[in-house]
Amino acid sequence: MLASSVDDMSSAVQGAPSRWESQRSFDELGRPLRDITFCVVDLETTGGSAQGGSMITEIGAVKVRGGEVLAEFQTLVNPHTEIPAFIAVLTGISNTMVSDAPSIESALPAFLEFAAGTVLVAHNAPFDVGFLKHFAEQQGRPWPRFEVLDTAKLARRVITRDDAPNCKLSSLARVFGSTTTPNHRALSDARATVDVLHGLMERLGGLGVHTLEELQTFSSRVTTAQRKKRHLAEALPHSPGVYLFRDDRSRVLYVGTSRDLRTRVRSYFTASETRSRMGEMVGLASTVDGIECATALEAEVRELRLIAEHKPRYNRRSRFPEKVHFVKLTREPWPRLSLVRRVLDDEADYLGPFASKKSAEKCLSALHDTFPVRQCSDRLSREPSRAACVLAEMGRCLSPCDGSVDATTYAAVVRQLRDSLLRRPDEVVEAINARMAALAADERFEEAGIHRDRLAAFVRAAARTQRLSALTRCPEVVAARREDDGRWAVHVVRFGRLAAAGTIPAGADAHQFVAELRACAETVAAAPGPVPAATAEETEKVLRWLESPGIRLVEVDGEWTCPIAGATRHLAIHDAVNQSRLSLVPFDDRRGLAPVHQPAR
């Protein structure tokens, strides 16, 4: 079908990098602290607020990498205003000293050039960086996207009362034996801050903090017991995949996925993982298993399957994919709608799956409001003879049970119902919209809201079913996409289930690689229903990948099509309504409100 797509991939992979590591983002790998260039800066000012009119009187900075000083920067700055006497006494900077100094309009560009490409470090960084950003904005100068590290904030997470009475620079300089005593002069204070930074890094290095990302996110809430288990991550590779935490009896506690297994798992033992639930899980963990995956999609799918298989107690989502509901349009002489838990090979039509019974019931109500098919649960013979029910007396059922409707008329209504489920939902949408309009005109807004929710449940279910069914009808879809690392990711999907995944190695023949991947792909059998070969969540992940930009379809066996007039075109308005509701806090729903402590009176 698409030989040109494979040819394009063949030519592209010739220049692709041979190693995943050479292209992985810094955020995934973690940047070793020894390789980071830090610019430690300190300011002296005429007061405490740039917005309040205070000016900079001195800038001092030290550029360091790997424990070595690379360069220093120091300049007095003419504030063009009187320096308050108490500030002059504190800093030793007088009006005479700054009279011939450059203005901030000259000093700031020089400093920004000095600091370009570094990570800014300051003690109480919001103060120093706030002043610098203020004057950059005042000069109409774009502020570089510096990463900022605050040694005062970091020290509060590391230093105890036994170490120092407080986290002032002077106190920390004594703790870490700084060779420079802070004296409220910019360069001296910056030099002292360098020693404090190195002291903090040395102390945290023993706790497994070796990258900038770990340093930025370090938290003392991670217990010593957690940190002692960081060795569990050492055997894991720097590659995408799935990780499984297990207890001392090899029971799976938690399943997760990452583009870098070792870096992600290390974060549970060092700094960035501060959720109390995860801390409890790490305390029980004895081993961590890693499963390498060729692509991010394969990792996401494997995660879902492993969660469903093991049902780990610390995973909150995706544990029970079997607990779903479907709305079924039965195949019998007098068809009806019902809620079921399983899809059977009985030629019936199904809508779903629904994650909750409540959503399924809303959808069912929307359909019953539009189509007066029978709602009784027993089977009727071709020529039933019994008394009519209450719904028939209310005009909400065609009442085949007492002969009020003939089979031809009833079958016509069922055909309209089936068409709304599978192809065109307009009849349901129009009927419920008309009912909502009438209720709103009578100021019966609460009842109108009930119908709105029913319609939204139906539209979402119909759109989901149509998208899922379109893919699960196809015996095989092979697709490829060029990823951020320059390599081509290829996936084989059979009946909506991911059957194989791989990335074309540099220099490989794309035709041969795809052929071999298809040959070794999982055998998947067709089955009834919208999600026969996989869970709905897995198929939706596959769909999102297939619908993402840059996808090349290599082979499609079958017809992958969705109805033009399907339910998806109605989703936008219901999604907008839902977002609007989430942005408000109803007076009768205070579950989202955080409690506020009221002091005793």
PDB file of C-alpha atoms in Angstrom, residues 387-551:
ATOM      1  CA  ALA A 387     -51.441  -6.386  29.896  1.00  0.00           C
ATOM      2  CA  ALA A 388     -49.702  -3.087  29.159  1.00  0.00           C
ATOM      3  CA  CYS A 389     -47.276  -1.657  31.712  1.00  0.00           C
ATOM      4  CA  VAL A 390     -47.266   1.804  33.299  1.00  0.00           C
ATOM      5  CA  LEU A 391     -44.746   3.113  30.753  1.00  0.00           C
ATOM      6  CA  ALA A 392     -47.155   2.213  27.959  1.00  0.00           C
ATOM      7  CA  GLU A 393     -49.959   4.092  29.702  1.00  0.00           C
ATOM      8  CA  MET A 394     -47.608   7.125  29.963  1.00  0.00           C
ATOM      9  CA  GLY A 395     -46.829   6.953  26.228  1.00  0.00           C
ATOM     10  CA  ARG A 396     -43.163   6.057  26.794  1.00  0.00           C
ATOM     11  CA  CYS A 397     -43.345   2.539  25.354  1.00  0.00           C
ATOM     12  CA  LEU A 398     -44.823   1.248  22.091  1.00  0.00           C
ATOM     13  CA  SER A 399     -46.229  -1.641  24.129  1.00  0.00           C
ATOM     14  CA  PRO A 400     -45.732  -4.687  21.923  1.00  0.00           C
ATOM     15  CA  CYS A 401     -46.816  -6.840  24.864  1.00  0.00           C
ATOM     16  CA  ASP A 402     -50.542  -6.057  24.379  1.00  0.00           C
ATOM     17  CA  GLY A 403     -50.463  -5.775  20.578  1.00  0.00           C
ATOM     18  CA  SER A 404     -50.488  -1.952  20.488  1.00  0.00           C
ATOM     19  CA  VAL A 405     -47.789  -1.924  17.798  1.00  0.00           C
ATOM     20  CA  ASP A 406     -47.111  -4.263  14.902  1.00  0.00           C
ATOM     21  CA  ALA A 407     -43.704  -5.853  14.277  1.00  0.00           C
ATOM     22  CA  THR A 408     -42.959  -3.710  11.202  1.00  0.00           C
ATOM     23  CA  THR A 409     -43.466  -0.397  13.016  1.00  0.00           C
ATOM     24  CA  TYR A 410     -41.476  -1.570  16.027  1.00  0.00           C
ATOM     25  CA  ALA A 411     -38.639  -2.774  13.780  1.00  0.00           C
ATOM     26  CA  ALA A 412     -38.506   0.654  12.119  1.00  0.00           C
ATOM     27  CA  VAL A 413     -37.978   2.324  15.501  1.00  0.00           C
ATOM     28  CA  VAL A 414     -35.278  -0.214  16.350  1.00  0.00           C
ATOM     29  CA  ARG A 415     -33.515   0.541  13.037  1.00  0.00           C
ATOM     30  CA  GLN A 416     -33.475   4.241  13.937  1.00  0.00           C
ATOM     31  CA  LEU A 417     -32.105   3.365  17.365  1.00  0.00           C
ATOM     32  CA  ARG A 418     -29.374   1.169  15.884  1.00  0.00           C
ATOM     33  CA  ASP A 419     -28.440   3.891  13.421  1.00  0.00           C
ATOM     34  CA  SER A 420     -28.094   6.384  16.297  1.00  0.00           C
ATOM     35  CA  LEU A 421     -25.828   3.996  18.176  1.00  0.00           C
ATOM     36  CA  LEU A 422     -23.541   3.128  15.308  1.00  0.00           C
ATOM     37  CA  ARG A 423     -23.593   5.920  12.759  1.00  0.00           C
ATOM     38  CA  ARG A 424     -25.631   9.070  13.260  1.00  0.00           C
ATOM     39  CA  PRO A 425     -26.691  10.311  16.740  1.00  0.00           C
ATOM     40  CA  ASP A 426     -28.595  13.361  15.471  1.00  0.00           C
ATOM     41  CA  GLU A 427     -32.040  12.059  16.401  1.00  0.00           C
ATOM     42  CA  VAL A 428     -31.047  11.660  20.058  1.00  0.00           C
ATOM     43  CA  VAL A 429     -29.216  14.998  20.090  1.00  0.00           C
ATOM     44  CA  GLU A 430     -32.131  16.898  18.545  1.00  0.00           C
ATOM     45  CA  ALA A 431     -34.781  15.285  20.744  1.00  0.00           C
ATOM     46  CA  ILE A 432     -32.943  15.956  24.009  1.00  0.00           C
ATOM     47  CA  ASN A 433     -31.906  19.471  22.968  1.00  0.00           C
ATOM     48  CA  ALA A 434     -35.562  20.276  22.268  1.00  0.00           C
ATOM     49  CA  ARG A 435     -36.551  18.903  25.668  1.00  0.00           C
ATOM     50  CA  MET A 436     -33.832  20.936  27.414  1.00  0.00           C
ATOM     51  CA  ALA A 437     -34.952  24.096  25.620  1.00  0.00           C
ATOM     52  CA  ALA A 438     -38.555  23.556  26.724  1.00  0.00           C
ATOM     53  CA  LEU A 439     -37.522  22.925  30.322  1.00  0.00           C
ATOM     54  CA  ALA A 440     -35.254  25.974  30.341  1.00  0.00           C
ATOM     55  CA  ALA A 441     -38.081  28.121  28.973  1.00  0.00           C
ATOM     56  CA  ASP A 442     -40.191  26.988  31.933  1.00  0.00           C
ATOM     57  CA  GLU A 443     -37.229  27.772  34.242  1.00  0.00           C
ATOM     58  CA  ARG A 444     -36.936  24.113  35.183  1.00  0.00           C
ATOM     59  CA  PHE A 445     -33.176  24.319  35.009  1.00  0.00           C
ATOM     60  CA  GLU A 446     -32.416  21.395  37.293  1.00  0.00           C
ATOM     61  CA  GLU A 447     -34.413  19.004  35.120  1.00  0.00           C
ATOM     62  CA  ALA A 448     -32.765  20.474  32.030  1.00  0.00           C
ATOM     63  CA  GLY A 449     -29.384  19.778  33.625  1.00  0.00           C
ATOM     64  CA  ILE A 450     -30.334  16.120  34.128  1.00  0.00           C
ATOM     65  CA  HIS A 451     -31.102  15.776  30.421  1.00  0.00           C
ATOM     66  CA  ARG A 452     -27.886  17.618  29.524  1.00  0.00           C
ATOM     67  CA  ASP A 453     -25.860  15.073  31.522  1.00  0.00           C
ATOM     68  CA  ARG A 454     -27.714  12.193  29.887  1.00  0.00           C
ATOM     69  CA  LEU A 455     -27.005  13.579  26.442  1.00  0.00           C
ATOM     70  CA  ALA A 456     -23.322  14.115  27.260  1.00  0.00           C
ATOM     71  CA  ALA A 457     -23.027  10.511  28.482  1.00  0.00           C
ATOM     72  CA  PHE A 458     -24.584   9.231  25.263  1.00  0.00           C
ATOM     73  CA  VAL A 459     -22.490  11.403  22.932  1.00  0.00           C
ATOM     74  CA  ARG A 460     -19.226  10.439  24.643  1.00  0.00           C
ATOM     75  CA  ALA A 461     -20.119   6.746  24.626  1.00  0.00           C
ATOM     76  CA  ALA A 462     -21.182   6.792  20.979  1.00  0.00           C
ATOM     77  CA  ALA A 463     -18.052   8.656  19.902  1.00  0.00           C
ATOM     78  CA  ARG A 464     -15.862   6.273  21.864  1.00  0.00           C
ATOM     79  CA  THR A 465     -17.575   3.191  20.477  1.00  0.00           C
ATOM     80  CA  GLN A 466     -17.363   4.416  16.890  1.00  0.00           C
ATOM     81  CA  ARG A 467     -13.631   5.216  17.189  1.00  0.00           C
ATOM     82  CA  LEU A 468     -12.798   1.949  18.922  1.00  0.00           C
ATOM     83  CA  SER A 469     -14.892  -0.168  16.575  1.00  0.00           C
ATOM     84  CA  ALA A 470     -13.276   1.411  13.526  1.00  0.00           C
ATOM     85  CA  LEU A 471      -9.863   0.154  14.637  1.00  0.00           C
ATOM     86  CA  THR A 472     -10.905  -3.174  16.163  1.00  0.00           C
ATOM     87  CA  ARG A 473     -12.532  -4.188  12.876  1.00  0.00           C
ATOM     88  CA  CYS A 474      -9.112  -4.079  11.138  1.00  0.00           C
ATOM     89  CA  PRO A 475      -7.167  -7.373  11.191  1.00  0.00           C
ATOM     90  CA  GLU A 476      -3.918  -5.414  10.969  1.00  0.00           C
ATOM     91  CA  VAL A 477      -2.637  -1.849  10.863  1.00  0.00           C
ATOM     92  CA  VAL A 478       1.091  -1.153  10.553  1.00  0.00           C
ATOM     93  CA  ALA A 479       2.202   2.429  11.146  1.00  0.00           C
ATOM     94  CA  ALA A 480       5.427   4.333  11.720  1.00  0.00           C
ATOM     95  CA  ARG A 481       6.462   7.741  13.041  1.00  0.00           C
ATOM     96  CA  ARG A 482       9.782   9.514  13.221  1.00  0.00           C
ATOM     97  CA  GLU A 483      10.409  10.211  16.897  1.00  0.00           C
ATOM     98  CA  ASP A 484      12.250  13.101  18.531  1.00  0.00           C
ATOM     99  CA  ASP A 485      15.487  11.111  18.595  1.00  0.00           C
ATOM    100  CA  GLY A 486      15.440  10.792  14.805  1.00  0.00           C
ATOM    101  CA  ARG A 487      14.592   7.091  14.726  1.00  0.00           C
ATOM    102  CA  TRP A 488      11.451   5.546  13.244  1.00  0.00           C
ATOM    103  CA  ALA A 489       9.094   3.830  15.688  1.00  0.00           C
ATOM    104  CA  VAL A 490       6.994   1.086  14.095  1.00  0.00           C
ATOM    105  CA  HIS A 491       3.899  -0.537  15.600  1.00  0.00           C
ATOM    106  CA  VAL A 492       1.794  -3.484  14.468  1.00  0.00           C
ATOM    107  CA  VAL A 493      -1.826  -3.301  15.666  1.00  0.00           C
ATOM    108  CA  ARG A 494      -4.206  -6.237  15.240  1.00  0.00           C
ATOM    109  CA  PHE A 495      -7.902  -5.913  16.018  1.00  0.00           C
ATOM    110  CA  GLY A 496      -7.112  -2.878  18.199  1.00  0.00           C
ATOM    111  CA  ARG A 497      -4.410  -4.663  20.211  1.00  0.00           C
ATOM    112  CA  LEU A 498      -0.715  -3.725  20.083  1.00  0.00           C
ATOM    113  CA  ALA A 499       0.884  -6.869  18.641  1.00  0.00           C
ATOM    114  CA  ALA A 500       4.466  -5.656  18.107  1.00  0.00           C
ATOM    115  CA  ALA A 501       6.653  -2.580  18.518  1.00  0.00           C
ATOM    116  CA  GLY A 502      10.144  -1.679  17.399  1.00  0.00           C
ATOM    117  CA  THR A 503      12.485   1.071  16.261  1.00  0.00           C
ATOM    118  CA  ILE A 504      14.413   0.810  13.005  1.00  0.00           C
ATOM    119  CA  PRO A 505      18.144   0.681  13.750  1.00  0.00           C
ATOM    120  CA  ALA A 506      20.451   3.115  11.975  1.00  0.00           C
ATOM    121  CA  GLY A 507      21.513   1.776   8.613  1.00  0.00           C
ATOM    122  CA  ALA A 508      18.915  -1.003   8.572  1.00  0.00           C
ATOM    123  CA  ASP A 509      16.683  -1.783   5.621  1.00  0.00           C
ATOM    124  CA  ALA A 510      13.223  -0.451   6.555  1.00  0.00           C
ATOM    125  CA  HIS A 511      11.356  -2.923   4.303  1.00  0.00           C
ATOM    126  CA  GLN A 512      13.062  -5.904   5.875  1.00  0.00           C
ATOM    127  CA  PHE A 513      12.675  -4.562   9.424  1.00  0.00           C
ATOM    128  CA  VAL A 514       8.922  -4.022   9.011  1.00  0.00           C
ATOM    129  CA  ALA A 515       8.500  -7.464   7.420  1.00  0.00           C
ATOM    130  CA  GLU A 516      10.355  -9.150  10.292  1.00  0.00           C
ATOM    131  CA  LEU A 517       8.399  -7.186  12.889  1.00  0.00           C
ATOM    132  CA  ARG A 518       5.106  -8.297  11.342  1.00  0.00           C
ATOM    133  CA  ALA A 519       6.297 -11.892  11.173  1.00  0.00           C
ATOM    134  CA  CYS A 520       7.112 -12.036  14.888  1.00  0.00           C
ATOM    135  CA  ALA A 521       4.083 -10.024  16.031  1.00  0.00           C
ATOM    136  CA  GLU A 522       1.581 -11.534  18.470  1.00  0.00           C
ATOM    137  CA  THR A 523      -1.225 -13.557  16.925  1.00  0.00           C
ATOM    138  CA  VAL A 524      -4.517 -11.878  17.755  1.00  0.00           C
ATOM    139  CA  ALA A 525      -7.898 -13.480  17.132  1.00  0.00           C
ATOM    140  CA  ALA A 526     -10.966 -11.511  16.147  1.00  0.00           C
ATOM    141  CA  ALA A 527     -13.780 -11.317  18.661  1.00  0.00           C
ATOM    142  CA  PRO A 528     -17.114  -9.531  18.952  1.00  0.00           C
ATOM    143  CA  GLY A 529     -17.726  -6.045  20.280  1.00  0.00           C
ATOM    144  CA  PRO A 530     -16.034  -2.635  20.107  1.00  0.00           C
ATOM    145  CA  VAL A 531     -12.987  -3.700  22.183  1.00  0.00           C
ATOM    146  CA  PRO A 532     -12.604  -7.426  21.558  1.00  0.00           C
ATOM    147  CA  ALA A 533      -8.841  -7.992  21.641  1.00  0.00           C
ATOM    148  CA  ALA A 534      -7.701  -5.460  24.247  1.00  0.00           C
ATOM    149  CA  THR A 535      -9.008  -3.208  26.978  1.00  0.00           C
ATOM    150  CA  ALA A 536     -10.601   0.040  25.889  1.00  0.00           C
ATOM    151  CA  GLU A 537      -7.812   1.995  27.590  1.00  0.00           C
ATOM    152  CA  GLU A 538      -5.133   0.169  25.609  1.00  0.00           C
ATOM    153  CA  THR A 539      -6.916   0.641  22.298  1.00  0.00           C
ATOM    154  CA  GLU A 540      -7.434   4.326  23.042  1.00  0.00           C
ATOM    155  CA  LYS A 541      -3.695   4.764  23.704  1.00  0.00           C
ATOM    156  CA  VAL A 542      -2.973   3.077  20.383  1.00  0.00           C
ATOM    157  CA  LEU A 543      -5.537   5.316  18.676  1.00  0.00           C
ATOM    158  CA  ARG A 544      -4.002   8.470  20.125  1.00  0.00           C
ATOM    159  CA  TRP A 545      -0.641   7.413  18.739  1.00  0.00           C
ATOM    160  CA  LEU A 546      -2.094   6.556  15.328  1.00  0.00           C
ATOM    161  CA  GLU A 547      -3.862   9.913  15.187  1.00  0.00           C
ATOM    162  CA  SER A 548      -0.783  11.924  16.244  1.00  0.00           C
ATOM    163  CA  PRO A 549       1.093  14.180  13.781  1.00  0.00           C
ATOM    164  CA  GLY A 550       3.686  12.585  11.512  1.00  0.00           C
ATOM    165  CA  ILE A 551       2.157   9.096  11.350  1.00  0.00           C
TER     166      ILE A 551
END
